[in-house]
Coordinates of C-alpha atoms and ligand atoms in Angstrom, one line a residue:
M1 CA 111.8 -78.6 35.9
M2 CA 112.4 -79.8 39.5
S3 CA 112.3 -83.5 39.9
G4 CA 111.5 -83.3 43.6
F5 CA 114.5 -85.3 44.5
S6 CA 117.3 -83.8 46.5
R7 CA 120.7 -83.7 44.7
P8 CA 123.0 -86.3 46.3
S9 CA 126.6 -85.6 47.2
A10 CA 129.4 -87.1 45.0
A11 CA 130.1 -89.7 47.7
G12 CA 126.4 -90.5 47.8
L13 CA 126.3 -90.9 44.1
L14 CA 129.1 -93.4 44.0
A15 CA 127.4 -95.4 46.7
A16 CA 124.1 -95.2 44.8
A17 CA 125.9 -96.3 41.6
A18 CA 127.4 -99.3 43.4
L19 CA 124.0 -100.2 44.9
L20 CA 122.3 -99.8 41.5
A21 CA 124.8 -102.2 39.9
T22 CA 123.7 -104.9 42.3
A23 CA 120.0 -104.2 41.8
A24 CA 119.8 -104.4 38.0
C25 CA 116.2 -104.7 36.8
G26 CA 115.4 -106.8 33.9
S27 CA 117.4 -106.5 30.7
G28 CA 120.6 -108.1 32.0
A29 CA 122.6 -106.4 29.2
A30 CA 126.1 -105.6 30.1
Q31 CA 126.6 -101.9 30.9
T32 CA 129.8 -101.1 29.2
T33 CA 131.2 -97.6 28.7
T34 CA 132.3 -96.6 25.2
S35 CA 134.1 -93.6 26.7
S36 CA 137.3 -95.5 27.6
T37 CA 139.3 -93.9 24.8
T38 CA 139.2 -90.5 26.5
T39 CA 142.7 -89.1 26.8
T40 CA 144.2 -85.8 27.8
S41 CA 146.2 -85.4 24.7
S42 CA 143.6 -83.2 23.1
A43 CA 142.5 -79.7 24.0
K44 CA 139.1 -80.4 22.5
P45 CA 136.2 -80.0 24.9
E46 CA 134.9 -83.3 26.2
V47 CA 131.2 -83.7 25.5
V48 CA 129.2 -86.6 26.9
A49 CA 126.0 -87.6 25.1
A50 CA 123.5 -89.6 27.2
F51 CA 122.0 -91.9 24.5
Y52 CA 121.8 -92.5 20.8
P53 CA 119.7 -89.7 19.2
L54 CA 121.6 -87.2 21.4
Q55 CA 124.9 -88.8 20.4
W56 CA 124.0 -88.5 16.7
L57 CA 122.9 -84.9 17.2
T58 CA 126.0 -84.0 19.2
E59 CA 128.3 -85.5 16.6
Q60 CA 126.6 -83.6 13.8
V61 CA 126.9 -80.3 15.7
G62 CA 130.2 -80.9 17.5
G63 CA 132.0 -82.3 14.5
S64 CA 135.7 -82.6 14.8
D65 CA 135.9 -79.7 17.3
A66 CA 134.6 -81.7 20.2
Q67 CA 135.6 -85.0 21.7
I68 CA 132.3 -86.8 22.0
T69 CA 131.5 -90.0 24.0
T70 CA 128.3 -91.7 24.8
L71 CA 127.0 -93.2 28.1
T72 CA 124.7 -95.8 26.6
A73 CA 126.3 -98.7 24.7
P74 CA 124.7 -100.0 21.5
G75 CA 121.9 -102.6 22.4
V76 CA 121.2 -101.2 25.8
E77 CA 117.8 -99.9 26.6
P78 CA 118.7 -96.3 27.7
H79 CA 115.9 -96.2 30.3
D80 CA 117.7 -98.9 32.2
L81 CA 121.1 -97.2 32.2
E82 CA 123.1 -97.6 35.3
L83 CA 126.3 -95.6 35.6
G84 CA 129.6 -97.0 36.6
I85 CA 132.1 -95.0 38.6
K86 CA 134.1 -94.2 35.4
Q87 CA 131.0 -92.9 33.7
V88 CA 130.0 -90.7 36.7
S89 CA 133.6 -89.3 36.7
D90 CA 133.4 -88.8 32.9
I91 CA 130.2 -86.7 33.4
Q92 CA 131.8 -84.7 36.2
S93 CA 134.9 -83.9 34.1
A94 CA 133.1 -83.2 30.8
A95 CA 132.7 -79.7 29.5
L96 CA 129.1 -80.5 28.7
T97 CA 126.7 -83.4 29.1
V98 CA 123.8 -83.6 26.6
Y99 CA 120.8 -85.4 28.0
I100 CA 117.1 -85.4 28.4
K101 CA 115.9 -85.1 32.0
G102 CA 113.5 -87.9 32.8
V103 CA 114.9 -90.6 30.5
Q104 CA 117.7 -91.8 32.7
P105 CA 117.5 -90.9 36.4
A106 CA 121.1 -92.0 37.0
V107 CA 122.3 -89.4 34.4
D108 CA 119.9 -86.7 35.8
D109 CA 121.5 -87.1 39.2
A110 CA 125.1 -87.1 38.0
V111 CA 125.0 -84.0 35.8
A112 CA 125.8 -80.7 37.4
Q113 CA 123.3 -78.1 36.3
D114 CA 125.8 -75.6 34.9
K115 CA 127.5 -78.3 32.8
G116 CA 124.3 -80.0 31.4
F117 CA 122.3 -79.3 28.3
D118 CA 118.9 -80.7 28.9
A119 CA 117.4 -81.0 25.4
A120 CA 113.9 -81.0 26.8
T121 CA 114.3 -77.4 27.8
A122 CA 114.9 -76.4 24.2
V123 CA 111.4 -77.4 23.0
T124 CA 107.8 -77.3 23.9
T125 CA 107.1 -80.5 25.7
L126 CA 103.9 -82.6 25.8
P127 CA 102.4 -84.0 28.9
A128 CA 103.4 -87.6 29.9
G129 CA 101.2 -90.4 28.7
E130 CA 97.6 -90.5 30.1
H131 CA 97.9 -93.9 31.7
A132 CA 101.0 -92.9 33.6
E133 CA 99.0 -93.1 36.9
E134 CA 98.4 -96.8 36.5
E135 CA 102.1 -97.5 36.5
E136 CA 103.0 -95.5 39.5
G137 CA 104.4 -98.6 41.2
H138 CA 107.4 -98.5 38.8
E139 CA 108.4 -95.1 39.8
E140 CA 111.4 -96.3 41.7
E141 CA 113.0 -98.2 38.9
H142 CA 112.3 -96.2 35.8
G143 CA 112.6 -92.6 34.7
H144 CA 109.4 -91.7 32.9
E145 CA 107.2 -91.1 36.0
E146 CA 109.4 -88.6 37.7
I147 CA 108.6 -85.9 35.3
S148 CA 105.3 -84.5 34.1
Y149 CA 106.2 -84.3 30.4
D150 CA 106.9 -87.0 27.8
P151 CA 110.7 -87.1 27.3
H152 CA 110.7 -88.7 23.8
I153 CA 111.2 -85.4 22.0
W154 CA 113.7 -86.7 19.4
L155 CA 111.0 -88.5 17.5
D156 CA 109.7 -85.2 16.1
P157 CA 112.4 -84.0 13.6
S158 CA 111.1 -80.4 13.8
R159 CA 111.7 -80.4 17.6
L160 CA 115.1 -82.1 17.1
A161 CA 116.0 -79.3 14.7
T162 CA 115.3 -76.7 17.4
V163 CA 117.5 -78.7 19.8
A164 CA 120.3 -78.7 17.1
T165 CA 120.2 -74.9 16.9
K166 CA 120.2 -74.5 20.7
L167 CA 123.0 -77.1 21.1
G168 CA 125.1 -75.2 18.6
E169 CA 124.6 -72.0 20.6
R170 CA 125.6 -73.8 23.8
L171 CA 128.7 -75.4 22.3
A172 CA 129.7 -72.0 21.0
T173 CA 129.8 -70.7 24.5
V174 CA 131.6 -73.8 25.8
D175 CA 134.3 -73.6 23.2
A176 CA 134.3 -69.9 22.0
A177 CA 137.3 -70.4 19.7
H178 CA 135.1 -72.6 17.4
A179 CA 131.9 -70.8 17.9
Q180 CA 131.1 -70.2 14.2
A181 CA 131.9 -73.8 13.3
Y182 CA 129.4 -75.1 15.9
K183 CA 126.7 -72.7 14.7
D184 CA 127.3 -73.6 11.0
R185 CA 127.1 -77.3 11.7
A186 CA 124.0 -76.7 13.8
A187 CA 122.3 -74.8 10.9
K188 CA 123.2 -77.6 8.5
T189 CA 121.8 -80.3 10.9
A190 CA 118.6 -78.3 11.5
A191 CA 118.2 -78.0 7.7
E192 CA 118.5 -81.8 7.3
L193 CA 116.0 -82.3 10.0
G194 CA 113.7 -79.8 8.4
T195 CA 113.8 -81.8 5.1
L196 CA 113.0 -85.0 7.1
D197 CA 110.1 -83.2 8.7
Q198 CA 108.7 -82.2 5.3
E199 CA 109.0 -85.8 4.1
F200 CA 107.0 -87.0 7.1
A201 CA 104.4 -84.3 6.7
K202 CA 103.9 -85.1 3.0
G203 CA 104.2 -88.9 3.4
L204 CA 101.5 -89.1 6.1
T205 CA 99.0 -86.7 4.7
T206 CA 96.6 -89.1 3.0
C207 CA 96.3 -92.4 4.9
K208 CA 93.4 -94.9 5.5
S209 CA 94.1 -95.0 9.2
K210 CA 95.7 -92.4 11.6
S211 CA 96.0 -94.7 14.6
I212 CA 99.3 -96.2 15.7
V213 CA 99.3 -98.9 18.4
T214 CA 102.8 -99.2 19.8
A215 CA 104.4 -101.5 22.4
H216 CA 106.1 -98.6 24.2
E217 CA 104.5 -95.2 24.3
A218 CA 107.4 -93.4 22.7
F219 CA 105.8 -91.8 19.7
G220 CA 103.7 -89.0 21.2
Y221 CA 105.7 -86.2 19.6
L222 CA 105.7 -87.9 16.2
A223 CA 101.9 -88.4 16.5
D224 CA 101.5 -84.8 17.6
R225 CA 103.5 -83.4 14.7
Y226 CA 101.9 -85.5 12.0
K227 CA 98.3 -85.7 13.4
L228 CA 98.4 -89.4 14.2
K229 CA 96.8 -90.9 17.2
Q230 CA 99.1 -93.0 19.4
V231 CA 97.8 -95.8 21.5
G232 CA 100.6 -97.1 23.7
I233 CA 100.3 -100.5 25.3
T234 CA 102.7 -99.6 28.0
L235 CA 104.5 -96.4 29.0
D236 CA 107.6 -98.2 30.0
P237 CA 109.4 -100.6 27.7
E238 CA 109.8 -103.2 30.5
T239 CA 106.4 -103.0 32.1
E240 CA 104.1 -105.9 31.4
P241 CA 100.7 -104.5 30.7
S242 CA 97.8 -105.6 32.9
P243 CA 95.2 -107.9 31.2
A244 CA 92.7 -105.0 31.6
R245 CA 95.0 -102.6 29.7
L246 CA 95.5 -105.3 27.0
S247 CA 91.9 -105.8 26.4
E248 CA 91.2 -102.1 26.4
V249 CA 93.9 -101.6 23.7
A250 CA 92.5 -104.6 21.7
K251 CA 89.1 -103.0 21.8
L252 CA 90.4 -99.6 20.6
A253 CA 92.5 -101.2 17.9
K254 CA 89.5 -103.1 16.5
A255 CA 87.4 -100.0 16.6
E256 CA 90.0 -98.0 14.7
G257 CA 90.6 -100.7 12.1
V258 CA 94.2 -101.1 13.1
T259 CA 96.1 -103.5 10.8
T260 CA 99.5 -103.3 12.4
I261 CA 100.8 -103.4 16.0
F262 CA 104.2 -101.8 16.3
T263 CA 107.1 -103.4 18.2
E264 CA 110.6 -102.2 18.6
A265 CA 114.1 -103.5 18.4
L266 CA 115.3 -103.3 22.0
V267 CA 112.1 -104.7 23.6
S268 CA 110.6 -108.2 23.5
P269 CA 107.8 -108.3 20.8
K270 CA 105.8 -110.8 22.9
V271 CA 103.1 -108.4 24.2
A272 CA 102.6 -106.8 20.7
E273 CA 102.4 -110.3 19.2
V274 CA 99.7 -111.4 21.7
L275 CA 97.8 -108.2 21.0
A276 CA 98.2 -108.5 17.2
S277 CA 96.8 -112.1 17.3
Q278 CA 93.8 -110.9 19.4
V279 CA 93.0 -108.1 17.0
G280 CA 93.9 -110.0 13.8
A281 CA 96.7 -107.6 12.9
K282 CA 100.3 -108.0 11.9
T283 CA 103.3 -106.7 13.7
A284 CA 106.0 -104.4 12.3
V285 CA 109.0 -102.7 13.9
L286 CA 108.8 -99.0 14.5
D287 CA 112.1 -97.8 15.9
P288 CA 111.9 -95.4 18.8
L289 CA 115.6 -94.8 18.3
E290 CA 116.5 -95.3 21.9
G291 CA 119.4 -97.4 20.8
K292 CA 121.8 -97.1 17.8
P293 CA 120.1 -98.2 14.6
S294 CA 122.0 -100.0 11.8
G295 CA 122.2 -96.7 9.9
D296 CA 121.9 -93.3 11.5
Y297 CA 119.1 -91.2 12.9
L298 CA 118.1 -89.9 9.5
S299 CA 118.0 -93.3 7.7
A300 CA 116.2 -95.0 10.7
M301 CA 113.6 -92.3 10.7
R302 CA 113.1 -92.7 6.9
D303 CA 112.6 -96.4 7.5
N304 CA 110.0 -95.5 10.2
L305 CA 108.2 -93.4 7.6
K306 CA 108.0 -96.2 5.1
T307 CA 106.8 -98.6 7.9
L308 CA 104.1 -96.1 8.9
Q309 CA 103.0 -95.5 5.3
T310 CA 102.6 -99.2 4.7
A311 CA 100.8 -99.9 8.0
L312 CA 98.4 -96.9 7.7
G313 CA 97.7 -97.3 4.0
C314 CA 99.1 -93.9 3.0
T315 CA 99.3 -92.7 -0.6
A316 CA 101.9 -90.1 -1.2
Ligands
LIG1 ZN1 111.2 -94.5 26.1

């Protein structure tokens, strides 16, 4: 799990954070910390969650025994996250940071190994998208290309259930006084995710089509688990696909009888709309859950299931 990058010193990190702040790429969204309420009045362990699905999971497992903050404010694409000085210091003072190596390079660099829980190490990962090579030029700006595996593990509820169990074990060692409570909540969360997994498996068994064309190649684990075929237009949510890639995907979509091109909430639907009109398909939102949904992880995933069933013509 080596990234091939040397670990910078604390001073180097702060300098890098300041540099990054002046070199924002793209989204222009304000990077605000939601961890400003941290106080020293509580003896609860401070746990930092890197972005939404991990925040949800950490809240389920940590419950009221942990003081949980998140680094990625609602509405911010987590891949673009830049850390402020306050956030770097929150990570350094936290008892544990829950993250996924490869999603947010700034977080990867700020977490000390012995105080990090890398959720990707809890599950069997899949290789990164097959057209990663084409986008090598974006290596400097975005996280996906530094690692050889696809980091979007949270989109498979069965894998996330495994992460819940391992996170419970880890929190039990961080805060031994509440060990049983962490393990109990982890078991309950894993069971809820198991139920969700069964709903997906059942709901996607009998479908007219098994191909999903997505704007951002985030659904590899979902496709792997439920025997769908993902065709991602781009690997990175902010990369404009080349005309060659677009026509390649259009050809594939026509050949597979695709009726719906999926877009997502935090990314401009423009590319998917162009493709949909070329193919004669509709667009629909499939949420990769990289930002906070209007409900929670479970309700947003159930919405995704309904969207998939409609788009793929499933009877369940
Ligand atoms: Zn992503």
